[in-house]
Amino acid sequence: MTEYISTKNSAENPWNTVNIKKFMAIGGTFSACQTFMLYPLELLKTRLQVQRGSVPQLRTTIDTCRRVLSTQGIRGLYHGWQWSVLGGIPSSGAYFISYNILKRKLLDTELGQANPVCVYALSGIAAELVSLPLWVPLDILIQRIQVATAQANNHVRARDVMRDMRKEGLRGVYRGTLATIIVYAPGSALWWAAYEVSKFSIAKYLHHEDSPVVHAMAGGIAGLSSALFTNPLDVIKTRVQANQKKHSYQEHVKMLKGEGSILNFYKGIVPRAAASSVKSAITFVVYETAMRWSKE
């Protein structure tokens, strides 16, 4: 198991040499560009997940995209993207910083040295819990904008959605937090463990450790694995957060089962898997690059 720690000296801590402000600036810039590029897939995923009934995934993804373009134009695919950027930059910074700090501390212990994959998974879970309070409120806002825009067949103002959320109080702002933790905590654990192990294996095969190609390939594998594993939970989370009616998690599960097929738990899997793979590949290339460029 210790072979997955690193091909470098495990006692070294590269995070100690990173300029945090520079890391945040570089990562934030790339994060904004990435969010803009992949936002249409996130929007399509949300709309598919809240649809009722059993439908073929690929055909419905294409049909939903055509419907948005025909009724709202290209602008419709980007409605609400600025809020995704606003929440993504600080939460991503907190996420990656927390992961690195905890990972290095755990790897400095004998138990961590003996179980590096568990260290990656636990650090991923902890990082998710640290960043979650920063992005959940904006995630709910974005999903409601996306769903409300589809229902109204026109652009919905963010201020109107915010007004409805304020009426629900703090519970509305953090609605579905438990479902979010259930989805993203194990997803984050799998994401990091898959990335670290894949990076080591691919680098060993290609005989090139610090390469964007290695980072992109390992990132794509990690993103796809996480998306496939957590999609059923993500469907439930999306319905809880996007629906203003207060249904319990169990009621949403029953409604999904009652819509005709177990495949309903994989609604939105095509755009989600595509977005997750590409986003993850880009994220890790940017992350490794930002780490390298931010060293003092």
Tab-separated table of C-alpha atoms in Angstrom:
chain	number	residue	atom	x	y	z
A	1	MET	CA	0.000	0.000	0.000
A	2	THR	CA	2.856	2.399	0.756
A	3	GLU	CA	3.830	2.373	-2.930
A	4	TYR	CA	0.947	4.761	-3.590
A	5	ILE	CA	2.330	7.531	-1.340
A	6	SER	CA	4.609	9.056	-3.936
A	7	THR	CA	7.625	8.359	-6.034
A	8	LYS	CA	9.219	11.237	-4.107
A	9	ASN	CA	10.434	11.188	-0.535
A	10	SER	CA	7.277	10.928	1.574
A	11	ALA	CA	8.899	12.986	4.334
A	12	GLU	CA	8.966	16.008	2.029
A	13	ASN	CA	5.990	18.328	2.219
A	14	PRO	CA	5.694	20.364	-0.996
A	15	TRP	CA	2.691	22.210	0.454
A	16	ASN	CA	5.031	24.046	2.846
A	17	THR	CA	6.639	25.825	-0.115
A	18	VAL	CA	3.373	26.935	-1.744
A	19	ASN	CA	2.337	30.603	-1.663
A	20	ILE	CA	-1.350	30.338	-0.704
A	21	LYS	CA	-2.339	33.707	-2.228
A	22	LYS	CA	-0.698	32.849	-5.534
A	23	PHE	CA	-2.264	29.376	-5.462
A	24	MET	CA	-5.727	30.889	-4.912
A	25	ALA	CA	-5.228	33.461	-7.700
A	26	ILE	CA	-4.081	30.892	-10.256
A	27	GLY	CA	-6.650	28.296	-9.229
A	28	GLY	CA	-9.480	30.844	-9.088
A	29	THR	CA	-8.776	32.130	-12.594
A	30	PHE	CA	-8.739	28.664	-14.103
A	31	SER	CA	-11.783	27.665	-12.030
A	32	ALA	CA	-13.836	30.529	-13.485
A	33	CYS	CA	-12.874	29.560	-17.037
A	34	GLN	CA	-13.634	25.903	-16.398
A	35	THR	CA	-17.022	26.691	-14.846
A	36	PHE	CA	-18.028	28.798	-17.843
A	37	MET	CA	-16.970	26.077	-20.277
A	38	LEU	CA	-18.785	23.201	-18.553
A	39	TYR	CA	-21.796	25.001	-17.084
A	40	PRO	CA	-24.210	23.945	-19.901
A	41	LEU	CA	-23.677	20.286	-18.977
A	42	GLU	CA	-24.439	21.047	-15.327
A	43	LEU	CA	-27.627	22.843	-16.342
A	44	LEU	CA	-28.765	19.934	-18.535
A	45	LYS	CA	-27.981	17.472	-15.735
A	46	THR	CA	-30.147	19.373	-13.240
A	47	ARG	CA	-33.104	19.637	-15.624
A	48	LEU	CA	-32.973	15.952	-16.455
A	49	GLN	CA	-32.798	14.908	-12.811
A	50	VAL	CA	-35.965	16.786	-11.843
A	51	GLN	CA	-37.964	15.463	-14.820
A	52	ARG	CA	-40.678	12.943	-14.037
A	53	GLY	CA	-41.015	9.590	-15.743
A	54	SER	CA	-38.631	7.092	-17.306
A	55	VAL	CA	-36.775	8.338	-20.366
A	56	PRO	CA	-33.723	7.274	-22.451
A	57	GLN	CA	-30.720	9.213	-21.174
A	58	LEU	CA	-28.852	10.126	-24.366
A	59	ARG	CA	-31.916	11.029	-26.421
A	60	THR	CA	-33.359	13.133	-23.599
A	61	THR	CA	-30.057	14.950	-23.073
A	62	ILE	CA	-29.994	15.966	-26.733
A	63	ASP	CA	-33.701	16.864	-26.740
A	64	THR	CA	-33.329	18.984	-23.593
A	65	CYS	CA	-30.394	20.846	-25.129
A	66	ARG	CA	-32.356	21.503	-28.323
A	67	ARG	CA	-35.340	22.729	-26.313
A	68	VAL	CA	-33.238	25.206	-24.368
A	69	LEU	CA	-31.571	26.507	-27.534
A	70	SER	CA	-34.862	26.840	-29.417
A	71	THR	CA	-36.695	28.696	-26.623
A	72	GLN	CA	-33.913	30.695	-24.921
A	73	GLY	CA	-30.953	30.604	-27.264
A	74	ILE	CA	-27.346	30.008	-26.249
A	75	ARG	CA	-27.879	32.334	-23.299
A	76	GLY	CA	-30.261	29.786	-21.801
A	77	LEU	CA	-27.450	27.255	-21.394
A	78	TYR	CA	-25.515	29.741	-19.255
A	79	HIS	CA	-28.305	31.135	-17.110
A	80	GLY	CA	-26.958	31.385	-13.550
A	81	TRP	CA	-23.335	30.560	-14.388
A	82	GLN	CA	-21.967	33.662	-12.606
A	83	TRP	CA	-23.302	32.376	-9.294
A	84	SER	CA	-21.494	29.104	-9.884
A	85	VAL	CA	-18.234	31.021	-10.343
A	86	LEU	CA	-18.909	33.166	-7.275
A	87	GLY	CA	-19.344	30.129	-5.046
A	88	GLY	CA	-16.743	27.977	-6.759
A	89	ILE	CA	-13.632	30.088	-6.224
A	90	PRO	CA	-13.628	30.382	-2.395
A	91	SER	CA	-15.023	26.890	-1.804
A	92	SER	CA	-12.489	25.292	-4.169
A	93	GLY	CA	-9.666	27.124	-2.429
A	94	ALA	CA	-10.828	25.919	0.983
A	95	TYR	CA	-11.290	22.402	-0.396
A	96	PHE	CA	-7.822	21.941	-1.895
A	97	ILE	CA	-6.002	23.686	0.944
A	98	SER	CA	-7.785	21.552	3.555
A	99	TYR	CA	-7.065	18.365	1.621
A	100	ASN	CA	-3.344	19.054	1.337
A	101	ILE	CA	-2.862	20.075	4.940
A	102	LEU	CA	-4.660	17.032	6.347
A	103	LYS	CA	-3.119	14.614	3.848
A	104	ARG	CA	0.413	15.626	4.743
A	105	LYS	CA	-0.276	15.465	8.473
A	106	LEU	CA	-1.763	11.978	8.181
A	107	LEU	CA	1.009	10.728	5.905
A	108	ASP	CA	3.529	11.801	8.542
A	109	THR	CA	2.121	9.153	10.898
A	110	GLU	CA	3.018	5.468	10.848
A	111	LEU	CA	-0.619	4.508	10.344
A	112	GLY	CA	-0.904	6.906	7.419
A	113	GLN	CA	2.283	5.583	5.840
A	114	ALA	CA	0.858	2.068	6.051
A	115	ASN	CA	-2.561	3.041	4.628
A	116	PRO	CA	-2.075	5.886	2.116
A	117	VAL	CA	-5.272	5.164	0.151
A	118	CYS	CA	-7.294	5.537	3.362
A	119	VAL	CA	-5.461	8.821	3.995
A	120	TYR	CA	-6.480	10.147	0.568
A	121	ALA	CA	-10.092	9.101	1.153
A	122	LEU	CA	-10.323	10.558	4.674
A	123	SER	CA	-8.642	13.796	3.600
A	124	GLY	CA	-11.121	14.080	0.735
A	125	ILE	CA	-14.071	13.666	3.089
A	126	ALA	CA	-12.672	16.243	5.532
A	127	ALA	CA	-12.000	18.742	2.739
A	128	GLU	CA	-15.587	18.369	1.510
A	129	LEU	CA	-16.980	19.046	4.986
A	130	VAL	CA	-14.811	22.181	5.316
A	131	SER	CA	-15.852	23.653	1.954
A	132	LEU	CA	-19.507	22.571	2.025
A	133	PRO	CA	-20.895	25.548	4.043
A	134	LEU	CA	-19.404	27.911	1.451
A	135	TRP	CA	-21.017	26.454	-1.652
A	136	VAL	CA	-24.286	24.748	-0.618
A	137	PRO	CA	-26.378	27.976	-0.469
A	138	LEU	CA	-25.215	29.026	-3.943
A	139	ASP	CA	-25.688	25.482	-5.247
A	140	ILE	CA	-29.330	25.602	-4.150
A	141	LEU	CA	-29.720	29.056	-5.721
A	142	ILE	CA	-28.254	27.850	-9.027
A	143	GLN	CA	-30.423	24.724	-9.168
A	144	ARG	CA	-33.596	26.682	-8.461
A	145	ILE	CA	-32.719	29.231	-11.134
A	146	GLN	CA	-32.139	26.401	-13.613
A	147	VAL	CA	-35.403	24.638	-12.768
A	148	ALA	CA	-37.501	27.822	-12.502
A	149	THR	CA	-36.189	29.020	-15.859
A	150	ALA	CA	-37.234	25.737	-17.442
A	151	GLN	CA	-40.700	25.895	-15.883
A	152	ALA	CA	-41.256	29.531	-16.849
A	153	ASN	CA	-39.704	28.940	-20.280
A	154	ASN	CA	-37.960	32.272	-19.802
A	155	HIS	CA	-35.114	33.781	-17.800
A	156	VAL	CA	-35.769	33.999	-14.057
A	157	ARG	CA	-34.035	36.654	-11.977
A	158	ALA	CA	-31.754	35.478	-9.190
A	159	ARG	CA	-33.227	38.063	-6.809
A	160	ASP	CA	-36.668	36.450	-7.127
A	161	VAL	CA	-35.252	33.037	-6.250
A	162	MET	CA	-33.302	34.565	-3.338
A	163	ARG	CA	-36.498	36.138	-2.014
A	164	ASP	CA	-38.198	32.742	-1.933
A	165	MET	CA	-35.175	31.202	-0.198
A	166	ARG	CA	-35.187	33.931	2.465
A	167	LYS	CA	-38.818	33.127	3.239
A	168	GLU	CA	-37.724	29.569	4.073
A	169	GLY	CA	-35.105	30.856	6.531
A	170	LEU	CA	-31.773	29.222	7.301
A	171	ARG	CA	-33.284	25.796	6.672
A	172	GLY	CA	-34.064	26.855	3.111
A	173	VAL	CA	-30.570	28.252	2.537
A	174	TYR	CA	-29.005	24.975	3.635
A	175	ARG	CA	-31.769	22.701	2.431
A	176	GLY	CA	-30.604	19.237	1.452
A	177	THR	CA	-27.306	19.586	3.325
A	178	LEU	CA	-27.561	16.050	4.677
A	179	ALA	CA	-28.167	14.716	1.170
A	180	THR	CA	-25.247	16.815	-0.066
A	181	ILE	CA	-22.932	15.313	2.545
A	182	ILE	CA	-24.158	11.798	1.706
A	183	VAL	CA	-23.435	12.437	-1.987
A	184	TYR	CA	-20.244	14.439	-1.913
A	185	ALA	CA	-18.376	13.039	1.102
A	186	PRO	CA	-18.010	9.494	-0.325
A	187	GLY	CA	-17.702	10.997	-3.802
A	188	SER	CA	-14.784	13.122	-2.640
A	189	ALA	CA	-13.169	10.133	-0.924
A	190	LEU	CA	-13.410	8.054	-4.104
A	191	TRP	CA	-12.321	11.016	-6.277
A	192	TRP	CA	-9.069	11.599	-4.420
A	193	ALA	CA	-8.247	7.930	-3.854
A	194	ALA	CA	-8.880	7.139	-7.528
A	195	TYR	CA	-6.804	10.110	-8.642
A	196	GLU	CA	-3.792	9.460	-6.408
A	197	VAL	CA	-3.699	5.734	-7.227
A	198	SER	CA	-4.349	6.294	-10.968
A	199	LYS	CA	-1.704	9.015	-11.111
A	200	PHE	CA	0.879	6.705	-9.570
A	201	SER	CA	-0.041	3.775	-11.864
A	202	ILE	CA	-0.161	5.856	-15.074
A	203	ALA	CA	3.078	7.684	-14.231
A	204	LYS	CA	4.776	4.352	-13.563
A	205	TYR	CA	3.542	2.971	-16.877
A	206	LEU	CA	4.540	6.072	-18.874
A	207	HIS	CA	7.766	6.616	-16.908
A	208	HIS	CA	6.839	10.259	-16.407
A	209	GLU	CA	5.628	11.408	-13.005
A	210	ASP	CA	5.009	15.166	-13.289
A	211	SER	CA	3.162	15.424	-16.605
A	212	PRO	CA	-0.126	17.166	-17.544
A	213	VAL	CA	-1.011	14.084	-19.577
A	214	VAL	CA	-0.720	11.897	-16.476
A	215	HIS	CA	-2.734	14.371	-14.404
A	216	ALA	CA	-5.464	14.637	-17.059
A	217	MET	CA	-5.801	10.871	-17.515
A	218	ALA	CA	-5.883	10.190	-13.770
A	219	GLY	CA	-8.311	13.077	-13.262
A	220	GLY	CA	-10.658	11.788	-15.946
A	221	ILE	CA	-10.723	8.330	-14.355
A	222	ALA	CA	-11.381	9.837	-10.924
A	223	GLY	CA	-14.212	12.048	-12.217
A	224	LEU	CA	-15.943	9.247	-14.094
A	225	SER	CA	-15.671	6.847	-11.143
A	226	SER	CA	-17.104	9.390	-8.723
A	227	ALA	CA	-19.976	10.351	-11.055
A	228	LEU	CA	-21.067	6.760	-11.674
A	229	PHE	CA	-20.892	5.875	-7.985
A	230	THR	CA	-22.791	8.882	-6.623
A	231	ASN	CA	-25.378	9.630	-9.348
A	232	PRO	CA	-28.350	7.932	-7.600
A	233	LEU	CA	-27.681	10.014	-4.488
A	234	ASP	CA	-27.173	13.135	-6.587
A	235	VAL	CA	-30.597	12.715	-8.216
A	236	ILE	CA	-32.236	12.626	-4.780
A	237	LYS	CA	-30.186	15.617	-3.575
A	238	THR	CA	-31.110	17.680	-6.622
A	239	ARG	CA	-34.812	16.967	-6.187
A	240	VAL	CA	-34.684	17.857	-2.493
A	241	GLN	CA	-32.928	21.164	-3.139
A	242	ALA	CA	-34.694	22.213	-6.336
A	243	ASN	CA	-38.218	21.405	-5.138
A	244	GLN	CA	-39.769	23.942	-2.769
A	245	LYS	CA	-42.289	21.338	-1.557
A	246	LYS	CA	-40.994	19.726	1.622
A	247	HIS	CA	-40.788	16.069	0.689
A	248	SER	CA	-38.596	13.769	2.785
A	249	TYR	CA	-35.706	11.824	1.313
A	250	GLN	CA	-37.748	8.639	1.599
A	251	GLU	CA	-40.632	10.225	-0.336
A	252	HIS	CA	-38.294	11.238	-3.158
A	253	VAL	CA	-36.925	7.685	-3.308
A	254	LYS	CA	-40.481	6.306	-3.513
A	255	MET	CA	-41.381	8.791	-6.254
A	256	LEU	CA	-38.337	7.785	-8.281
A	257	LYS	CA	-39.177	4.103	-7.891
A	258	GLY	CA	-42.763	4.826	-8.867
A	259	GLU	CA	-41.732	6.501	-12.122
A	260	GLY	CA	-41.196	3.168	-13.803
A	261	SER	CA	-37.563	2.087	-13.690
A	262	ILE	CA	-34.561	1.734	-11.415
A	263	LEU	CA	-32.676	3.607	-14.146
A	264	ASN	CA	-34.433	6.767	-12.952
A	265	PHE	CA	-31.740	6.932	-10.291
A	266	TYR	CA	-29.308	7.488	-13.150
A	267	LYS	CA	-31.151	10.404	-14.676
A	268	GLY	CA	-28.738	12.993	-15.992
A	269	ILE	CA	-25.857	10.502	-15.984
A	270	VAL	CA	-24.762	11.336	-19.554
A	271	PRO	CA	-24.136	15.071	-19.031
A	272	ARG	CA	-23.010	14.492	-15.444
A	273	ALA	CA	-20.462	11.819	-16.359
A	274	ALA	CA	-19.214	13.898	-19.289
A	275	ALA	CA	-18.947	17.051	-17.205
A	276	SER	CA	-17.385	15.230	-14.270
A	277	SER	CA	-14.722	13.512	-16.385
A	278	VAL	CA	-13.708	16.619	-18.303
A	279	LYS	CA	-13.958	18.896	-15.278
A	280	SER	CA	-11.931	16.494	-13.148
A	281	ALA	CA	-9.220	16.147	-15.799
A	282	ILE	CA	-8.934	19.930	-16.142
A	283	THR	CA	-9.141	20.459	-12.385
A	284	PHE	CA	-6.199	18.210	-11.635
A	285	VAL	CA	-4.075	19.637	-14.433
A	286	VAL	CA	-4.792	23.125	-13.054
A	287	TYR	CA	-4.287	21.961	-9.448
A	288	GLU	CA	-0.892	20.399	-10.153
A	289	THR	CA	0.129	23.387	-12.288
A	290	ALA	CA	-0.971	25.872	-9.620
A	291	MET	CA	0.976	23.907	-7.015
A	292	ARG	CA	4.088	24.049	-9.190
A	293	TRP	CA	3.745	27.733	-10.154
A	294	SER	CA	2.943	28.814	-6.595
A	295	LYS	CA	6.110	27.488	-5.018
A	296	GLU	CA	8.241	30.162	-3.372
